PDB file of C-alpha atoms and ligand atoms in Angstrom:
ATOM      1  CA  LEU A  26      48.189  81.684 147.863  1.00  0.00           C
ATOM      2  CA  MET A  27      49.526  84.652 150.231  1.00  0.00           C
ATOM      3  CA  LEU A  28      48.672  83.369 154.014  1.00  0.00           C
ATOM      4  CA  GLU A  29      46.735  86.631 154.211  1.00  0.00           C
ATOM      5  CA  THR A  30      44.810  84.849 151.826  1.00  0.00           C
ATOM      6  CA  GLU A  31      44.053  81.592 152.900  1.00  0.00           C
ATOM      7  CA  LEU A  32      43.889  83.196 156.935  1.00  0.00           C
ATOM      8  CA  ARG A  33      41.417  85.254 155.534  1.00  0.00           C
ATOM      9  CA  GLN A  34      39.637  82.202 154.183  1.00  0.00           C
ATOM     10  CA  ALA A  35      40.482  80.573 157.062  1.00  0.00           C
ATOM     11  CA  LEU A  36      38.083  82.564 159.059  1.00  0.00           C
ATOM     12  CA  VAL A  37      34.975  82.225 156.692  1.00  0.00           C
ATOM     13  CA  ASN A  38      35.872  78.771 155.227  1.00  0.00           C
ATOM     14  CA  GLN A  39      36.086  77.841 159.721  1.00  0.00           C
ATOM     15  CA  GLU A  40      38.951  75.617 159.354  1.00  0.00           C
ATOM     16  CA  PHE A  41      39.722  76.460 163.312  1.00  0.00           C
ATOM     17  CA  SER A  42      39.179  74.278 165.720  1.00  0.00           C
ATOM     18  CA  LEU A  43      40.380  73.537 169.302  1.00  0.00           C
ATOM     19  CA  LEU A  44      41.665  71.002 171.466  1.00  0.00           C
ATOM     20  CA  TYR A  45      42.215  71.217 175.199  1.00  0.00           C
ATOM     21  CA  GLN A  46      44.820  69.771 177.170  1.00  0.00           C
ATOM     22  CA  PRO A  47      43.392  68.774 181.019  1.00  0.00           C
ATOM     23  CA  GLN A  48      45.309  69.838 184.571  1.00  0.00           C
ATOM     24  CA  GLN A  49      44.334  67.503 186.791  1.00  0.00           C
ATOM     25  CA  SER A  50      44.583  68.457 190.912  1.00  0.00           C
ATOM     26  CA  LEU A  51      47.653  67.201 193.127  1.00  0.00           C
ATOM     27  CA  GLU A  52      44.637  67.133 195.622  1.00  0.00           C
ATOM     28  CA  ASN A  53      42.587  64.593 194.751  1.00  0.00           C
ATOM     29  CA  GLY A  54      43.144  63.205 190.807  1.00  0.00           C
ATOM     30  CA  GLN A  55      40.632  64.770 188.853  1.00  0.00           C
ATOM     31  CA  ILE A  56      40.599  67.075 186.666  1.00  0.00           C
ATOM     32  CA  GLU A  57      40.292  70.495 186.899  1.00  0.00           C
ATOM     33  CA  GLY A  58      39.745  72.161 183.920  1.00  0.00           C
ATOM     34  CA  VAL A  59      41.047  72.518 180.552  1.00  0.00           C
ATOM     35  CA  GLU A  60      43.235  74.709 178.971  1.00  0.00           C
ATOM     36  CA  ALA A  61      41.675  75.106 174.795  1.00  0.00           C
ATOM     37  CA  LEU A  62      44.391  75.871 171.809  1.00  0.00           C
ATOM     38  CA  VAL A  63      43.384  76.730 168.974  1.00  0.00           C
ATOM     39  CA  ARG A  64      44.480  74.495 165.183  1.00  0.00           C
ATOM     40  CA  TRP A  65      44.254  75.582 162.288  1.00  0.00           C
ATOM     41  CA  GLN A  66      43.095  72.385 160.317  1.00  0.00           C
ATOM     42  CA  HIS A  67      45.140  73.989 157.009  1.00  0.00           C
ATOM     43  CA  PRO A  68      42.934  72.630 153.670  1.00  0.00           C
ATOM     44  CA  ARG A  69      46.721  71.603 151.852  1.00  0.00           C
ATOM     45  CA  ARG A  70      49.566  70.737 154.800  1.00  0.00           C
ATOM     46  CA  GLY A  71      47.140  69.584 157.640  1.00  0.00           C
ATOM     47  CA  LEU A  72      46.422  70.353 161.289  1.00  0.00           C
ATOM     48  CA  LEU A  73      48.693  73.006 161.914  1.00  0.00           C
ATOM     49  CA  PRO A  74      49.991  74.486 165.888  1.00  0.00           C
ATOM     50  CA  PRO A  75      49.258  78.364 166.891  1.00  0.00           C
ATOM     51  CA  ALA A  76      53.189  78.727 165.514  1.00  0.00           C
ATOM     52  CA  ALA A  77      52.333  78.778 162.544  1.00  0.00           C
ATOM     53  CA  PHE A  78      50.037  81.422 162.675  1.00  0.00           C
ATOM     54  CA  ILE A  79      49.152  82.939 165.657  1.00  0.00           C
ATOM     55  CA  THR A  80      51.944  85.690 164.916  1.00  0.00           C
ATOM     56  CA  ALA A  81      50.744  86.786 161.762  1.00  0.00           C
ATOM     57  CA  MET A  82      47.145  87.350 162.165  1.00  0.00           C
ATOM     58  CA  GLU A  83      48.976  89.531 164.994  1.00  0.00           C
ATOM     59  CA  ASP A  84      50.767  90.842 162.623  1.00  0.00           C
ATOM     60  CA  MET A  85      47.505  91.284 159.931  1.00  0.00           C
ATOM     61  CA  GLY A  86      45.060  92.578 162.744  1.00  0.00           C
ATOM     62  CA  LEU A  87      42.980  89.165 162.377  1.00  0.00           C
ATOM     63  CA  ILE A  88      43.919  87.856 165.607  1.00  0.00           C
ATOM     64  CA  ASP A  89      40.831  89.543 167.158  1.00  0.00           C
ATOM     65  CA  GLU A  90      38.281  87.437 164.870  1.00  0.00           C
ATOM     66  CA  LEU A  91      40.421  84.619 165.794  1.00  0.00           C
ATOM     67  CA  GLY A  92      39.854  85.373 169.334  1.00  0.00           C
ATOM     68  CA  GLU A  93      36.734  86.040 170.000  1.00  0.00           C
ATOM     69  CA  TRP A  94      35.322  82.890 167.402  1.00  0.00           C
ATOM     70  CA  VAL A  95      38.469  81.078 170.289  1.00  0.00           C
ATOM     71  CA  LEU A  96      35.989  82.753 173.484  1.00  0.00           C
ATOM     72  CA  ALA A  97      32.595  82.049 171.513  1.00  0.00           C
ATOM     73  CA  GLU A  98      33.864  77.781 170.698  1.00  0.00           C
ATOM     74  CA  SER A  99      35.167  77.540 174.684  1.00  0.00           C
ATOM     75  CA  CYS A 100      32.058  78.733 175.839  1.00  0.00           C
ATOM     76  CA  ARG A 101      29.301  76.525 173.532  1.00  0.00           C
ATOM     77  CA  GLN A 102      32.024  73.258 174.335  1.00  0.00           C
ATOM     78  CA  VAL A 103      31.391  74.497 178.982  1.00  0.00           C
ATOM     79  CA  ALA A 104      28.243  74.674 177.774  1.00  0.00           C
ATOM     80  CA  LEU A 105      27.540  71.295 176.410  1.00  0.00           C
ATOM     81  CA  TRP A 106      29.562  69.191 178.411  1.00  0.00           C
ATOM     82  CA  GLN A 107      27.283  71.137 181.782  1.00  0.00           C
ATOM     83  CA  SER A 108      24.307  69.917 179.464  1.00  0.00           C
ATOM     84  CA  ARG A 109      25.701  66.218 179.711  1.00  0.00           C
ATOM     85  CA  GLY A 110      26.231  66.744 183.715  1.00  0.00           C
ATOM     86  CA  LEU A 111      30.015  67.719 183.852  1.00  0.00           C
ATOM     87  CA  ARG A 112      31.463  70.075 184.884  1.00  0.00           C
ATOM     88  CA  ILE A 113      35.085  71.104 182.767  1.00  0.00           C
ATOM     89  CA  ARG A 114      36.631  74.939 183.445  1.00  0.00           C
ATOM     90  CA  THR A 115      37.970  75.848 180.450  1.00  0.00           C
ATOM     91  CA  ALA A 116      41.008  78.349 180.204  1.00  0.00           C
ATOM     92  CA  VAL A 117      41.388  80.470 177.292  1.00  0.00           C
ATOM     93  CA  ASN A 118      44.390  82.258 175.709  1.00  0.00           C
ATOM     94  CA  LEU A 119      43.940  85.726 174.669  1.00  0.00           C
ATOM     95  CA  ALA A 120      45.950  87.756 172.720  1.00  0.00           C
ATOM     96  CA  SER A 121      47.555  91.256 173.727  1.00  0.00           C
ATOM     97  CA  SER A 122      44.863  93.377 171.192  1.00  0.00           C
ATOM     98  CA  GLN A 123      42.059  91.302 172.640  1.00  0.00           C
ATOM     99  CA  PHE A 124      43.042  91.672 176.399  1.00  0.00           C
ATOM    100  CA  GLU A 125      44.170  95.610 175.883  1.00  0.00           C
ATOM    101  CA  SER A 126      40.376  95.931 174.101  1.00  0.00           C
ATOM    102  CA  SER A 127      38.113  98.378 175.877  1.00  0.00           C
ATOM    103  CA  ASP A 128      35.019  96.011 174.456  1.00  0.00           C
ATOM    104  CA  LEU A 129      36.391  93.106 176.431  1.00  0.00           C
ATOM    105  CA  PRO A 130      34.226  92.911 179.053  1.00  0.00           C
ATOM    106  CA  VAL A 131      31.042  93.738 177.127  1.00  0.00           C
ATOM    107  CA  LEU A 132      32.086  90.840 174.310  1.00  0.00           C
ATOM    108  CA  VAL A 133      32.852  87.815 177.429  1.00  0.00           C
ATOM    109  CA  GLN A 134      29.082  88.737 178.795  1.00  0.00           C
ATOM    110  CA  ARG A 135      27.508  88.492 175.559  1.00  0.00           C
ATOM    111  CA  LEU A 136      29.390  85.394 174.518  1.00  0.00           C
ATOM    112  CA  CYS A 137      28.642  83.777 178.106  1.00  0.00           C
ATOM    113  CA  HIS A 138      25.212  84.602 177.969  1.00  0.00           C
ATOM    114  CA  GLU A 139      24.349  83.445 174.621  1.00  0.00           C
ATOM    115  CA  THR A 140      26.334  79.842 175.343  1.00  0.00           C
ATOM    116  CA  ARG A 141      24.506  79.855 178.465  1.00  0.00           C
ATOM    117  CA  CYS A 142      27.922  79.808 179.480  1.00  0.00           C
ATOM    118  CA  PRO A 143      28.342  80.057 183.724  1.00  0.00           C
ATOM    119  CA  PRO A 144      31.378  82.966 183.473  1.00  0.00           C
ATOM    120  CA  ASP A 145      33.011  81.350 186.519  1.00  0.00           C
ATOM    121  CA  MET A 146      33.521  78.095 184.119  1.00  0.00           C
ATOM    122  CA  ILE A 147      35.847  80.480 181.964  1.00  0.00           C
ATOM    123  CA  GLU A 148      39.065  81.315 182.790  1.00  0.00           C
ATOM    124  CA  LEU A 149      40.794  84.083 181.147  1.00  0.00           C
ATOM    125  CA  GLU A 150      45.084  83.476 180.260  1.00  0.00           C
ATOM    126  CA  ILE A 151      47.018  86.442 180.433  1.00  0.00           C
ATOM    127  CA  THR A 152      50.520  86.505 180.172  1.00  0.00           C
ATOM    128  CA  GLU A 153      52.620  87.927 182.194  1.00  0.00           C
ATOM    129  CA  SER A 154      54.179  90.114 180.270  1.00  0.00           C
ATOM    130  CA  MET A 155      51.191  91.176 178.318  1.00  0.00           C
ATOM    131  CA  ALA A 156      49.435  92.718 182.448  1.00  0.00           C
ATOM    132  CA  MET A 157      53.213  94.220 182.226  1.00  0.00           C
ATOM    133  CA  VAL A 158      52.866  96.607 179.386  1.00  0.00           C
ATOM    134  CA  ASN A 159      50.481  99.003 181.426  1.00  0.00           C
ATOM    135  CA  PRO A 160      49.756  97.568 184.896  1.00  0.00           C
ATOM    136  CA  GLN A 161      46.918 100.730 185.612  1.00  0.00           C
ATOM    137  CA  LYS A 162      45.054  99.117 183.041  1.00  0.00           C
ATOM    138  CA  THR A 163      45.925  95.883 183.775  1.00  0.00           C
ATOM    139  CA  ILE A 164      44.254  96.376 186.857  1.00  0.00           C
ATOM    140  CA  GLU A 165      41.485  98.439 185.844  1.00  0.00           C
ATOM    141  CA  GLN A 166      41.226  95.279 183.499  1.00  0.00           C
ATOM    142  CA  LEU A 167      41.138  92.180 185.424  1.00  0.00           C
ATOM    143  CA  SER A 168      39.288  94.694 188.591  1.00  0.00           C
ATOM    144  CA  GLU A 169      36.235  94.562 185.550  1.00  0.00           C
ATOM    145  CA  LEU A 170      36.172  91.094 184.379  1.00  0.00           C
ATOM    146  CA  LYS A 171      36.197  89.516 187.935  1.00  0.00           C
ATOM    147  CA  ARG A 172      33.019  91.688 188.275  1.00  0.00           C
ATOM    148  CA  LEU A 173      31.704  89.060 185.514  1.00  0.00           C
ATOM    149  CA  GLY A 174      32.623  85.895 187.309  1.00  0.00           C
ATOM    150  CA  VAL A 175      35.142  84.964 184.756  1.00  0.00           C
ATOM    151  CA  ARG A 176      38.821  83.697 186.476  1.00  0.00           C
ATOM    152  CA  ILE A 177      42.525  85.125 185.625  1.00  0.00           C
ATOM    153  CA  ALA A 178      45.122  82.503 185.443  1.00  0.00           C
ATOM    154  CA  ILE A 179      48.506  85.219 184.811  1.00  0.00           C
ATOM    155  CA  ASP A 180      50.306  82.388 182.351  1.00  0.00           C
ATOM    156  CA  ASP A 181      54.013  82.161 181.921  1.00  0.00           C
ATOM    157  CA  PHE A 182      55.278  82.730 185.605  1.00  0.00           C
ATOM    158  CA  GLY A 183      58.164  83.705 186.703  1.00  0.00           C
ATOM    159  CA  VAL A 184      59.827  84.817 183.080  1.00  0.00           C
ATOM    160  CA  GLY A 185      58.890  88.266 182.163  1.00  0.00           C
ATOM    161  CA  HIS A 186      60.765  90.577 185.191  1.00  0.00           C
ATOM    162  CA  SER A 187      57.932  91.935 186.543  1.00  0.00           C
ATOM    163  CA  SER A 188      57.351  93.151 189.721  1.00  0.00           C
ATOM    164  CA  LEU A 189      56.211  90.660 192.715  1.00  0.00           C
ATOM    165  CA  GLU A 190      54.467  93.887 194.002  1.00  0.00           C
ATOM    166  CA  TYR A 191      52.634  94.032 191.179  1.00  0.00           C
ATOM    167  CA  LEU A 192      51.364  91.134 190.947  1.00  0.00           C
ATOM    168  CA  LEU A 193      49.449  91.693 194.351  1.00  0.00           C
ATOM    169  CA  HIS A 194      47.865  94.341 192.691  1.00  0.00           C
ATOM    170  CA  PHE A 195      46.674  92.413 190.002  1.00  0.00           C
ATOM    171  CA  PRO A 196      43.472  90.431 190.416  1.00  0.00           C
ATOM    172  CA  HIS A 197      44.080  86.340 189.391  1.00  0.00           C
ATOM    173  CA  ASP A 198      42.561  82.828 190.931  1.00  0.00           C
ATOM    174  CA  VAL A 199      45.375  80.937 189.168  1.00  0.00           C
ATOM    175  CA  LEU A 200      49.424  81.807 189.227  1.00  0.00           C
ATOM    176  CA  LYS A 201      50.979  79.616 186.573  1.00  0.00           C
ATOM    177  CA  VAL A 202      54.099  78.721 187.291  1.00  0.00           C
ATOM    178  CA  ASP A 203      56.071  78.814 183.962  1.00  0.00           C
ATOM    179  CA  ARG A 204      57.765  75.515 182.171  1.00  0.00           C
ATOM    180  CA  THR A 205      60.556  76.621 182.592  1.00  0.00           C
ATOM    181  CA  PHE A 206      61.501  75.868 186.584  1.00  0.00           C
ATOM    182  CA  ILE A 207      59.236  72.849 185.865  1.00  0.00           C
ATOM    183  CA  LYS A 208      62.257  72.044 183.323  1.00  0.00           C
ATOM    184  CA  ASN A 209      65.316  71.913 185.173  1.00  0.00           C
ATOM    185  CA  ILE A 210      62.913  71.278 188.599  1.00  0.00           C
ATOM    186  CA  THR A 211      64.914  67.972 188.958  1.00  0.00           C
ATOM    187  CA  THR A 212      68.529  69.171 189.157  1.00  0.00           C
ATOM    188  CA  SER A 213      67.776  72.763 190.801  1.00  0.00           C
ATOM    189  CA  LYS A 214      67.851  73.655 193.264  1.00  0.00           C
ATOM    190  CA  GLY A 215      66.959  77.370 192.668  1.00  0.00           C
ATOM    191  CA  SER A 216      63.888  76.924 190.160  1.00  0.00           C
ATOM    192  CA  ARG A 217      62.863  74.303 193.817  1.00  0.00           C
ATOM    193  CA  ALA A 218      63.239  77.448 195.933  1.00  0.00           C
ATOM    194  CA  ILE A 219      60.958  79.929 193.462  1.00  0.00           C
ATOM    195  CA  VAL A 220      58.311  77.107 192.758  1.00  0.00           C
ATOM    196  CA  ARG A 221      58.213  76.672 196.707  1.00  0.00           C
ATOM    197  CA  SER A 222      57.642  79.762 197.051  1.00  0.00           C
ATOM    198  CA  LEU A 223      55.231  80.294 194.723  1.00  0.00           C
ATOM    199  CA  THR A 224      53.461  77.622 196.524  1.00  0.00           C
ATOM    200  CA  ALA A 225      53.577  79.691 199.698  1.00  0.00           C
ATOM    201  CA  TYR A 226      51.945  82.961 197.605  1.00  0.00           C
ATOM    202  CA  CYS A 227      48.953  80.990 196.070  1.00  0.00           C
ATOM    203  CA  SER A 228      48.597  78.944 199.643  1.00  0.00           C
ATOM    204  CA  ALA A 229      48.265  82.451 201.826  1.00  0.00           C
ATOM    205  CA  MET A 230      46.018  83.952 199.585  1.00  0.00           C
ATOM    206  CA  GLY A 231      43.520  81.245 197.712  1.00  0.00           C
ATOM    207  CA  ILE A 232      45.459  81.291 194.784  1.00  0.00           C
ATOM    208  CA  THR A 233      45.869  77.795 192.582  1.00  0.00           C
ATOM    209  CA  CYS A 234      49.375  77.401 191.697  1.00  0.00           C
ATOM    210  CA  LEU A 235      49.809  74.887 188.434  1.00  0.00           C
ATOM    211  CA  ALA A 236      52.694  74.034 187.190  1.00  0.00           C
ATOM    212  CA  GLU A 237      52.718  73.808 183.492  1.00  0.00           C
ATOM    213  CA  GLY A 238      54.700  72.067 181.174  1.00  0.00           C
ATOM    214  CA  VAL A 239      55.018  68.786 183.245  1.00  0.00           C
ATOM    215  CA  GLU A 240      56.789  65.253 181.086  1.00  0.00           C
ATOM    216  CA  GLU A 241      58.574  63.268 183.343  1.00  0.00           C
ATOM    217  CA  GLN A 242      57.456  61.207 186.990  1.00  0.00           C
ATOM    218  CA  ARG A 243      60.247  62.881 189.215  1.00  0.00           C
ATOM    219  CA  GLN A 244      58.848  66.846 188.475  1.00  0.00           C
ATOM    220  CA  LEU A 245      55.718  65.733 189.349  1.00  0.00           C
ATOM    221  CA  ASP A 246      58.098  64.347 192.329  1.00  0.00           C
ATOM    222  CA  TYR A 247      58.747  67.321 193.126  1.00  0.00           C
ATOM    223  CA  LEU A 248      55.909  68.750 192.298  1.00  0.00           C
ATOM    224  CA  ASP A 249      54.338  67.540 194.694  1.00  0.00           C
ATOM    225  CA  ALA A 250      56.577  67.512 197.430  1.00  0.00           C
ATOM    226  CA  LEU A 251      56.210  71.404 197.395  1.00  0.00           C
ATOM    227  CA  ALA A 252      52.558  71.583 197.329  1.00  0.00           C
ATOM    228  CA  VAL A 253      52.308  72.685 193.745  1.00  0.00           C
ATOM    229  CA  ASP A 254      48.484  72.136 194.055  1.00  0.00           C
ATOM    230  CA  VAL A 255      47.072  71.604 189.581  1.00  0.00           C
ATOM    231  CA  ILE A 256      49.788  69.970 187.055  1.00  0.00           C
ATOM    232  CA  GLN A 257      48.964  70.714 183.514  1.00  0.00           C
ATOM    233  CA  GLY A 258      52.173  68.921 181.324  1.00  0.00           C
ATOM    234  CA  PHE A 259      52.178  65.600 178.258  1.00  0.00           C
ATOM    235  CA  LEU A 260      53.018  63.559 181.469  1.00  0.00           C
ATOM    236  CA  LEU A 261      49.425  63.835 181.859  1.00  0.00           C
ATOM    237  CA  SER A 262      47.931  64.471 178.712  1.00  0.00           C
ATOM    238  CA  ARG A 263      48.827  66.227 174.861  1.00  0.00           C
ATOM    239  CA  PRO A 264      45.887  68.656 174.016  1.00  0.00           C
ATOM    240  CA  ILE A 265      43.161  66.482 173.338  1.00  0.00           C
ATOM    241  CA  THR A 266      39.374  66.362 171.513  1.00  0.00           C
ATOM    242  CA  ALA A 267      36.484  67.449 173.908  1.00  0.00           C
ATOM    243  CA  ASP A 268      35.225  64.248 172.539  1.00  0.00           C
ATOM    244  CA  GLU A 269      38.648  62.463 174.649  1.00  0.00           C
ATOM    245  CA  VAL A 270      38.066  64.949 177.696  1.00  0.00           C
ATOM    246  CA  GLU A 271      34.736  63.188 177.926  1.00  0.00           C
ATOM    247  CA  THR A 272      36.174  60.060 178.234  1.00  0.00           C
ATOM    248  CA  MET A 273      39.123  60.678 180.521  1.00  0.00           C
ATOM    249  CA  VAL A 274      36.657  62.393 182.646  1.00  0.00           C
ATOM    250  CA  PHE A 275      35.220  60.037 183.214  1.00  0.00           C
ATOM    251  CA  GLN A 276      37.640  57.553 183.267  1.00  0.00           C
ATOM    252  CA  LEU A 277      39.192  59.572 186.455  1.00  0.00           C
ATOM    253  CA  ALA A 278      36.283  60.474 188.116  1.00  0.00           C
TER     254      ALA A 278
HETATM  255  O1    G B 326      49.181  74.063 170.846  1.00  0.00           O
HETATM  256  P1    G B 326      50.456  74.139 171.688  1.00  0.00           P
HETATM  257  O2    G B 326      52.028  74.989 172.484  1.00  0.00           O
HETATM  258  O3    G B 326      51.290  74.475 170.704  1.00  0.00           O
HETATM  259  O4    G B 326      50.464  76.754 171.722  1.00  0.00           O
HETATM  260  C1    G B 326      51.362  77.299 171.842  1.00  0.00           C
HETATM  261  C2    G B 326      51.649  78.515 171.613  1.00  0.00           C
HETATM  262  O5    G B 326      50.311  79.391 171.224  1.00  0.00           O
HETATM  263  C3    G B 326      50.870  78.572 173.728  1.00  0.00           C
HETATM  264  O6    G B 326      51.369  78.861 174.742  1.00  0.00           O
HETATM  265  C4    G B 326      49.847  80.042 173.082  1.00  0.00           C
HETATM  266  O7    G B 326      50.261  80.818 173.651  1.00  0.00           O
HETATM  267  C5    G B 326      49.813  79.857 171.518  1.00  0.00           C
HETATM  268  N1    G B 326      47.836  79.654 172.076  1.00  0.00           N
HETATM  269  C6    G B 326      47.893  78.339 171.655  1.00  0.00           C
HETATM  270  N2    G B 326      46.014  79.113 170.849  1.00  0.00           N
HETATM  271  C7    G B 326      46.349  80.518 171.274  1.00  0.00           C
HETATM  272  C8    G B 326      44.110  81.275 171.490  1.00  0.00           C
HETATM  273  O8    G B 326      43.593  80.275 171.097  1.00  0.00           O
HETATM  274  N3    G B 326      44.670  82.150 171.208  1.00  0.00           N
HETATM  275  C9    G B 326      46.161  82.206 171.309  1.00  0.00           C
HETATM  276  N4    G B 326      46.296  84.509 171.672  1.00  0.00           N
HETATM  277  N5    G B 326      46.535  82.135 171.497  1.00  0.00           N
HETATM  278  C10   G B 326      47.238  80.491 171.142  1.00  0.00           C
HETATM  279  O1    G B 327      51.792  78.680 178.169  1.00  0.00           O
HETATM  280  P1    G B 327      51.017  78.140 177.411  1.00  0.00           P
HETATM  281  O2    G B 327      49.998  76.716 178.884  1.00  0.00           O
HETATM  282  O3    G B 327      49.586  78.300 176.648  1.00  0.00           O
HETATM  283  O4    G B 327      51.137  76.805 177.133  1.00  0.00           O
HETATM  284  C1    G B 327      50.763  75.802 176.499  1.00  0.00           C
HETATM  285  C2    G B 327      51.024  75.381 175.689  1.00  0.00           C
HETATM  286  O5    G B 327      52.731  74.220 176.083  1.00  0.00           O
HETATM  287  C3    G B 327      50.894  74.306 173.946  1.00  0.00           C
HETATM  288  O6    G B 327      51.105  74.706 172.476  1.00  0.00           O
HETATM  289  C4    G B 327      50.593  73.433 174.296  1.00  0.00           C
HETATM  290  O7    G B 327      51.358  71.816 173.636  1.00  0.00           O
HETATM  291  C5    G B 327      51.589  72.837 174.728  1.00  0.00           C
HETATM  292  N1    G B 327      52.864  71.741 175.477  1.00  0.00           N
HETATM  293  C6    G B 327      51.414  71.688 175.926  1.00  0.00           C
HETATM  294  N2    G B 327      52.128  70.777 177.555  1.00  0.00           N
HETATM  295  C7    G B 327      53.961  70.423 177.727  1.00  0.00           C
HETATM  296  C8    G B 327      54.747  69.629 177.568  1.00  0.00           C
HETATM  297  O8    G B 327      54.455  68.585 178.668  1.00  0.00           O
HETATM  298  N3    G B 327      55.899  69.726 176.914  1.00  0.00           N
HETATM  299  C9    G B 327      56.527  70.659 176.514  1.00  0.00           C
HETATM  300  N4    G B 327      57.598  70.828 176.718  1.00  0.00           N
HETATM  301  N5    G B 327      55.685  71.531 175.519  1.00  0.00           N
HETATM  302  C10   G B 327      53.839  71.040 176.102  1.00  0.00           C
HETATM  303 NA1   NA B 328      48.929  79.967 177.836  1.00  0.00          NA
END
């Protein structure tokens, strides 16, 4: 079958699923939240990562439908965890067309309401480059989303050529420092200086500074010394199922 036909069928047949990658507070060691990461259970090729289908779905105009499912499923999972006494905030990646849609705030409000998911348990991730396409519109869209009570994370920060002046005007709760800086942190004074300046910015603004792609204990030691708030990466955990998240949260509580 053509990829497009397969992807349309995949939406109808509900072949997508979510894994969740834990995020840990360095202050108290607890799981702060998770990032939802979509997978495609292909009928013959097995479990496929986003790299195999996200761009294609953007090109085919199918990404909004997938994105709505990801958001709804994340809200359902947050509500399910909550009903079992677990508060696990869930971060959801937005594609640029989703973020640019004027319908996004209404959609978010409706899904939170329908699933009984508290809006402040949902974090919407947009990349720095998405934010910079039209900075004025970004400010307006983020302000409207913030009024609903959801949290905002700026993803892949530091590699998207944005002016820091704009960052100040984008309402956000979390800055996700791009993994390039974390990869180089043990060897590069420059990377350490950049992370240090980002943690200073976050702490002054009351924003959470999150380091993504943490793979080694030595990187974690530097990040801890630089006062990063939260880490995410293979060192802590790969993306895992909702049940595995529950087990991990109980073990660390
Ligand atoms: O899970 P993995 O590391 O393979 O994800 C790779 C990238 O795919 C992520 O960094 C993210 O940008 C993108 N991605 C994962 N899940 C989603 C999703 O639900 N929606 C969108 N738009 N992108 C996603
Ligand atoms: O940028 P974003 O947060 O969307 O990235 C999520 C992607 O990064 C997922 O596809 C996930 O599998 C991947 N990822 C998560 N932790 C690590 C890590 O420690 N190292 C590397 N190389 N990739 C990671
Ligand atoms: Na992300």
